[in-house]
Structure formats: C-alpha cells, structure tokens
mmCIF file of C-alpha atoms in Angstrom:
data_model
loop_
_atom_site.group_PDB
_atom_site.id
_atom_site.type_symbol
_atom_site.label_atom_id
_atom_site.label_comp_id
_atom_site.label_asym_id
_atom_site.label_seq_id
_atom_site.Cartn_x
_atom_site.Cartn_y
_atom_site.Cartn_z
ATOM 1 C CA MET A 1 0.000 0.000 0.000
ATOM 2 C CA LYS A 2 1.330 3.410 -0.920
ATOM 3 C CA ARG A 3 2.192 5.811 1.863
ATOM 4 C CA ARG A 4 -0.166 8.501 0.595
ATOM 5 C CA ASP A 5 -3.009 5.974 0.805
ATOM 6 C CA ARG A 6 -2.232 5.315 4.486
ATOM 7 C CA ASP A 7 -2.186 9.052 5.173
ATOM 8 C CA LEU A 8 -5.680 9.365 3.728
ATOM 9 C CA GLU A 9 -6.937 6.307 5.591
ATOM 10 C CA PHE A 10 -5.590 7.786 8.809
ATOM 11 C CA LEU A 11 -7.294 11.133 8.176
ATOM 12 C CA ASN A 12 -10.594 9.398 7.446
ATOM 13 C CA GLU A 13 -10.302 7.393 10.665
ATOM 14 C CA ILE A 14 -9.561 10.547 12.666
ATOM 15 C CA GLY A 15 -12.762 12.035 11.262
ATOM 16 C CA THR A 16 -14.784 9.262 12.889
ATOM 17 C CA LEU A 17 -13.816 10.470 16.380
ATOM 18 C CA ARG A 18 -16.583 13.059 16.123
ATOM 19 C CA PHE A 19 -19.096 10.201 16.180
ATOM 20 C CA ILE A 20 -17.692 8.534 19.317
ATOM 21 C CA LYS A 21 -19.292 9.857 22.501
ATOM 22 C CA ARG A 22 -17.432 9.972 25.780
ATOM 23 C CA SER A 23 -18.184 6.804 27.731
ATOM 24 C CA TRP A 24 -19.769 8.499 30.711
ATOM 25 C CA ILE A 25 -22.952 8.904 28.683
ATOM 26 C CA GLN A 26 -23.827 5.614 30.425
ATOM 27 C CA PHE A 27 -23.922 7.465 33.751
ATOM 28 C CA LEU A 28 -25.120 10.922 32.723
ATOM 29 C CA ARG A 29 -27.800 9.507 30.411
ATOM 30 C CA SER A 30 -27.657 12.668 28.410
ATOM 31 C CA ASP A 31 -25.844 14.067 25.426
ATOM 32 C CA VAL A 32 -22.120 14.244 26.157
ATOM 33 C CA ALA A 33 -19.156 15.542 24.200
ATOM 34 C CA SER A 34 -17.641 13.432 21.459
ATOM 35 C CA ILE A 35 -13.943 12.593 21.546
ATOM 36 C CA SER A 36 -13.308 15.383 19.010
ATOM 37 C CA GLU A 37 -15.262 17.939 21.054
ATOM 38 C CA HIS A 38 -13.406 16.908 24.187
ATOM 39 C CA MET A 39 -10.037 17.441 22.508
ATOM 40 C CA PHE A 40 -11.045 20.856 21.142
ATOM 41 C CA ARG A 41 -11.753 22.459 24.524
ATOM 42 C CA MET A 42 -8.929 20.495 26.080
ATOM 43 C CA ALA A 43 -6.499 22.158 23.658
ATOM 44 C CA TRP A 44 -7.556 25.610 24.861
ATOM 45 C CA ILE A 45 -7.317 24.537 28.506
ATOM 46 C CA ALA A 46 -3.790 23.260 27.858
ATOM 47 C CA LEU A 47 -2.811 26.573 26.249
ATOM 48 C CA VAL A 48 -4.099 28.528 29.258
ATOM 49 C CA ILE A 49 -2.198 26.286 31.669
ATOM 50 C CA ALA A 50 0.987 26.514 29.587
ATOM 51 C CA LYS A 51 0.791 30.307 29.510
ATOM 52 C CA HIS A 52 0.453 30.584 33.289
ATOM 53 C CA GLU A 53 3.135 27.957 33.877
ATOM 54 C CA LYS A 54 5.435 29.800 31.440
ATOM 55 C CA VAL A 55 5.898 26.749 29.221
ATOM 56 C CA LYS A 56 6.682 27.975 25.720
ATOM 57 C CA ASP A 57 6.496 24.903 23.487
ATOM 58 C CA THR A 58 2.762 25.162 22.844
ATOM 59 C CA GLY A 59 3.140 23.512 19.452
ATOM 60 C CA LYS A 60 4.298 20.345 21.153
ATOM 61 C CA ILE A 61 1.479 20.603 23.674
ATOM 62 C CA LEU A 62 -1.187 20.963 20.978
ATOM 63 C CA LYS A 63 0.185 18.000 19.043
ATOM 64 C CA MET A 64 0.138 15.957 22.231
ATOM 65 C CA VAL A 65 -3.503 16.926 22.815
ATOM 66 C CA LEU A 66 -4.346 15.821 19.281
ATOM 67 C CA VAL A 67 -2.735 12.403 19.693
ATOM 68 C CA HIS A 68 -3.575 11.590 23.319
ATOM 69 C CA ASP A 69 -6.989 9.961 22.749
ATOM 70 C CA ILE A 70 -6.975 8.937 19.089
ATOM 71 C CA THR A 71 -6.622 5.258 20.002
ATOM 72 C CA GLU A 72 -10.244 5.432 21.149
ATOM 73 C CA SER A 73 -11.164 5.214 17.471
ATOM 74 C CA ARG A 74 -10.274 1.536 17.856
ATOM 75 C CA THR A 75 -10.569 0.828 21.575
ATOM 76 C CA GLY A 76 -13.581 2.942 22.487
ATOM 77 C CA ASP A 77 -13.548 5.187 25.563
ATOM 78 C CA PRO A 78 -13.451 2.878 28.591
ATOM 79 C CA HIS A 79 -14.755 4.412 31.821
ATOM 80 C CA TYR A 80 -13.760 3.887 35.420
ATOM 81 C CA VAL A 81 -15.920 0.772 35.807
ATOM 82 C CA SER A 82 -15.145 -0.952 32.504
ATOM 83 C CA ARG A 83 -11.412 -0.506 33.073
ATOM 84 C CA GLN A 84 -11.721 -3.043 35.894
ATOM 85 C CA TYR A 85 -12.749 -5.745 33.426
ATOM 86 C CA VAL A 86 -11.072 -5.108 30.093
ATOM 87 C CA LYS A 87 -7.454 -5.003 29.008
ATOM 88 C CA ILE A 88 -6.810 -2.444 26.283
ATOM 89 C CA ASP A 89 -3.718 -2.513 24.091
ATOM 90 C CA GLU A 90 -3.433 1.185 23.309
ATOM 91 C CA GLU A 91 0.129 0.835 22.067
ATOM 92 C CA LEU A 92 -0.974 -1.686 19.432
ATOM 93 C CA ALA A 93 -3.839 0.625 18.450
ATOM 94 C CA ILE A 94 -1.664 3.731 18.042
ATOM 95 C CA ASP A 95 1.008 1.736 16.202
ATOM 96 C CA ASP A 96 -1.533 0.337 13.737
ATOM 97 C CA MET A 97 -3.222 3.706 13.255
ATOM 98 C CA LEU A 98 0.009 5.529 12.445
ATOM 99 C CA GLU A 99 1.709 2.708 10.518
ATOM 100 C CA GLY A 100 2.739 3.823 7.034
ATOM 101 C CA THR A 101 1.752 7.457 7.569
ATOM 102 C CA ALA A 102 4.001 10.486 7.282
ATOM 103 C CA LEU A 103 3.229 11.267 10.930
ATOM 104 C CA LYS A 104 4.212 8.002 12.583
ATOM 105 C CA ASP A 105 7.632 8.756 14.073
ATOM 106 C CA GLU A 106 6.751 12.173 15.488
ATOM 107 C CA PHE A 107 3.338 11.322 16.879
ATOM 108 C CA MET A 108 4.278 7.884 18.201
ATOM 109 C CA ALA A 109 7.015 9.589 20.225
ATOM 110 C CA LEU A 110 4.590 12.256 21.461
ATOM 111 C CA TRP A 111 2.032 9.637 22.472
ATOM 112 C CA LYS A 112 4.655 7.686 24.438
ATOM 113 C CA GLU A 113 5.872 10.876 26.112
ATOM 114 C CA TYR A 114 2.303 11.688 27.139
ATOM 115 C CA GLU A 115 1.772 8.203 28.555
ATOM 116 C CA GLU A 116 5.017 8.363 30.562
ATOM 117 C CA ARG A 117 3.910 11.638 32.174
ATOM 118 C CA LYS A 118 7.432 12.856 32.949
ATOM 119 C CA SER A 119 7.764 16.028 30.862
ATOM 120 C CA ILE A 120 6.048 19.277 31.838
ATOM 121 C CA GLU A 121 4.219 19.255 28.490
ATOM 122 C CA SER A 122 2.722 15.818 29.156
ATOM 123 C CA LYS A 123 1.674 16.888 32.652
ATOM 124 C CA ILE A 124 -0.044 19.988 31.279
ATOM 125 C CA VAL A 125 -1.919 17.893 28.717
ATOM 126 C CA LYS A 126 -3.063 15.425 31.395
ATOM 127 C CA ASP A 127 -4.211 18.311 33.594
ATOM 128 C CA ALA A 128 -6.187 19.710 30.661
ATOM 129 C CA ASP A 129 -7.697 16.275 30.033
ATOM 130 C CA ASN A 130 -8.949 16.121 33.611
ATOM 131 C CA LEU A 131 -10.164 19.718 33.766
ATOM 132 C CA ASP A 132 -12.306 19.297 30.666
ATOM 133 C CA VAL A 133 -14.169 16.520 32.470
ATOM 134 C CA ASP A 134 -14.769 18.840 35.417
ATOM 135 C CA MET A 135 -16.004 21.584 33.105
ATOM 136 C CA GLU A 136 -18.409 19.238 31.354
ATOM 137 C CA LEU A 137 -19.696 17.886 34.656
ATOM 138 C CA ARG A 138 -20.198 21.458 35.848
ATOM 139 C CA ASP A 139 -22.210 22.127 32.684
ATOM 140 C CA TYR A 140 -24.538 19.276 33.638
ATOM 141 C CA ALA A 141 -24.951 20.515 37.205
ATOM 142 C CA GLY A 142 -27.647 22.902 35.993
ATOM 143 C CA ARG A 143 -29.696 19.962 34.758
ATOM 144 C CA ASP A 144 -29.002 17.447 37.500
ATOM 145 C CA LYS A 145 -27.639 18.874 40.742
ATOM 146 C CA GLN A 146 -27.914 15.515 42.494
ATOM 147 C CA LEU A 147 -25.711 13.808 39.920
ATOM 148 C CA TYR A 148 -23.106 16.559 40.203
ATOM 149 C CA THR A 149 -23.109 16.219 44.005
ATOM 150 C CA LYS A 150 -22.640 12.446 43.805
ATOM 151 C CA TRP A 151 -19.729 12.774 41.381
ATOM 152 C CA ARG A 152 -17.988 15.498 43.369
ATOM 153 C CA PRO A 153 -15.967 13.113 45.616
ATOM 154 C CA THR A 154 -14.637 11.348 42.508
ATOM 155 C CA ARG A 155 -13.516 14.632 41.003
ATOM 156 C CA THR A 156 -12.000 15.750 44.323
ATOM 157 C CA ALA A 157 -9.826 12.636 44.196
ATOM 158 C CA VAL A 158 -8.719 13.665 40.704
ATOM 159 C CA TYR A 159 -7.811 17.142 42.019
ATOM 160 C CA LYS A 160 -5.151 15.554 44.205
ATOM 161 C CA ARG A 161 -3.526 14.087 41.094
ATOM 162 C CA LEU A 162 -3.281 17.347 39.156
ATOM 163 C CA PHE A 163 0.311 18.301 38.375
ATOM 164 C CA THR A 164 0.386 22.078 37.975
ATOM 165 C CA LYS A 165 -0.519 24.932 40.300
ATOM 166 C CA THR A 166 -2.530 26.526 37.510
ATOM 167 C CA ALA A 167 -4.642 23.396 37.024
ATOM 168 C CA LYS A 168 -5.365 23.196 40.747
ATOM 169 C CA ARG A 169 -6.433 26.838 40.783
ATOM 170 C CA LEU A 170 -8.648 26.350 37.738
ATOM 171 C CA TRP A 171 -10.205 23.235 39.279
ATOM 172 C CA LYS A 172 -11.317 25.232 42.315
ATOM 173 C CA GLU A 173 -12.679 28.013 40.123
ATOM 174 C CA ILE A 174 -14.572 25.552 37.924
ATOM 175 C CA HIS A 175 -16.406 24.109 40.910
ATOM 176 C CA THR A 176 -17.343 27.495 42.379
ATOM 177 C CA SER A 177 -18.203 29.349 39.180
ATOM 178 C CA ASN A 178 -21.251 29.490 36.941
ATOM 179 C CA PRO A 179 -20.607 28.125 33.429
ATOM 180 C CA HIS A 180 -23.017 30.770 32.103
ATOM 181 C CA ASP A 181 -21.032 33.745 33.427
ATOM 182 C CA TRP A 182 -19.393 34.325 30.038
ATOM 183 C CA HIS A 183 -22.647 35.413 28.398
ATOM 184 C CA ILE A 184 -24.511 36.768 31.441
ATOM 185 C CA ASN A 185 -21.686 39.090 32.495
ATOM 186 C CA GLY A 186 -20.306 39.814 29.026
ATOM 187 C CA ARG A 187 -21.556 42.159 26.330
ATOM 188 C CA ASN A 188 -25.165 41.344 25.516
ATOM 189 C CA ARG A 189 -28.457 43.120 24.787
ATOM 190 C CA LEU A 190 -29.196 43.615 28.485
ATOM 191 C CA VAL A 191 -25.779 44.931 29.472
ATOM 192 C CA ALA A 192 -24.896 47.004 26.433
ATOM 193 C CA GLY A 193 -27.648 46.635 23.841
ATOM 194 C CA ASP A 194 -31.228 47.734 23.306
ATOM 195 C CA TRP A 195 -32.387 46.099 26.567
ATOM 196 C CA SER A 196 -29.926 48.115 28.642
ATOM 197 C CA THR A 197 -31.537 50.250 31.358
ATOM 198 C CA LYS A 198 -28.766 52.785 30.854
ATOM 199 C CA LYS A 199 -29.912 53.419 27.294
ATOM 200 C CA GLN A 200 -33.553 53.673 28.329
ATOM 201 C CA LYS A 201 -32.894 56.599 30.664
#
C-alpha cells in the first residue's frame, strides 16, 4: 500500500472520532461531548495552563492533545468501571493507526511521552484532560444537581492528582463558578444593547 493511501486512511479514521461519545454517557444519560469535542476544549485549557506555567512549546502541547486519545477510534472510551474488566492494548492501536503514515515517528514519540507523564508538556496535557471533564460535569450541574453532588468526591480525588498549580487553581474556580457567566456578564443586549436600562434613561 502506498504511503499517501495510508495518510488518507488515517485522516478518514480521525474524522470518525466526532461520532464517538465519551463513555460516561452511560452514567449521565444525556448528550455528552464526542472525543473530538473533548479534545477541542482540552487544547484551549492546555494553552491557558501553559501560559500561566510559562511553558513555551505550545506547538508540542497541541500536538500531544491531538494524539492523546486517538486510540479510542479503535478501543472505544473505557470508563472507570469498565477498566476493571477489560485489558486495552493502546500501544498496538496507536502503532496500527500511524503505521505507514508520514506522521508516525513524530506522533508515536509524542504519544509515548504523554503516557510516561514525565515532561512538563505531558503533565499539562493530562491536567487539561482532567479539567475538561470537570467543566463538562459542571455544565450538567444545571440539569441534574444531584448527579453533580454524587460525582464530586470522585472529582475531588482527581484534584489531588493534578500536576500544575494553575490546574489546581482552575479546578477550584470551575467548581465554584457558573458556566453561564461568560454570556450573562459579558456584552449582551441587556448589558450594552437595546435592553440596557442605561440606554432607556
């Protein structure tokens, strides 16, 4: 098989990640982010953490975000219960996915670095991975406060495993903030538009 064909196959497979929902749909019983959606916000979280931690190689961080969960195209997204019963060969999955592509050497190395969790970049990416879960759970708190309350101890345990000071600060802010503040407090019709009481005077 020609290399260019494997590149295209890989890109088509990556496109299917938008159809794979995060596994905790089984618990939330509601619409949850796809793997692609998860990685999109996670990338921005990682950039924020990197900026505050004064880590400059954001290109490496973004590439690591892109590769960190792509094996779930083949393995699915196992959750904290299913992981007790199944053995997943992620290394085989990533090796097969990247085999014959122009990206294999670079992204295989980045994936392994992420899994080892020794470099500051890999720690930032893992922190971003965890914080996106907290942000999504906080989104659902408005719909099901009881579920959020029950999951809080689990997420508190995750807080203790965060690597960076910035991630720990953000975690606390996530759980005490309102996910709607961005549009309620920002520029909108009520604050600055035709609904503004200031303009009606």
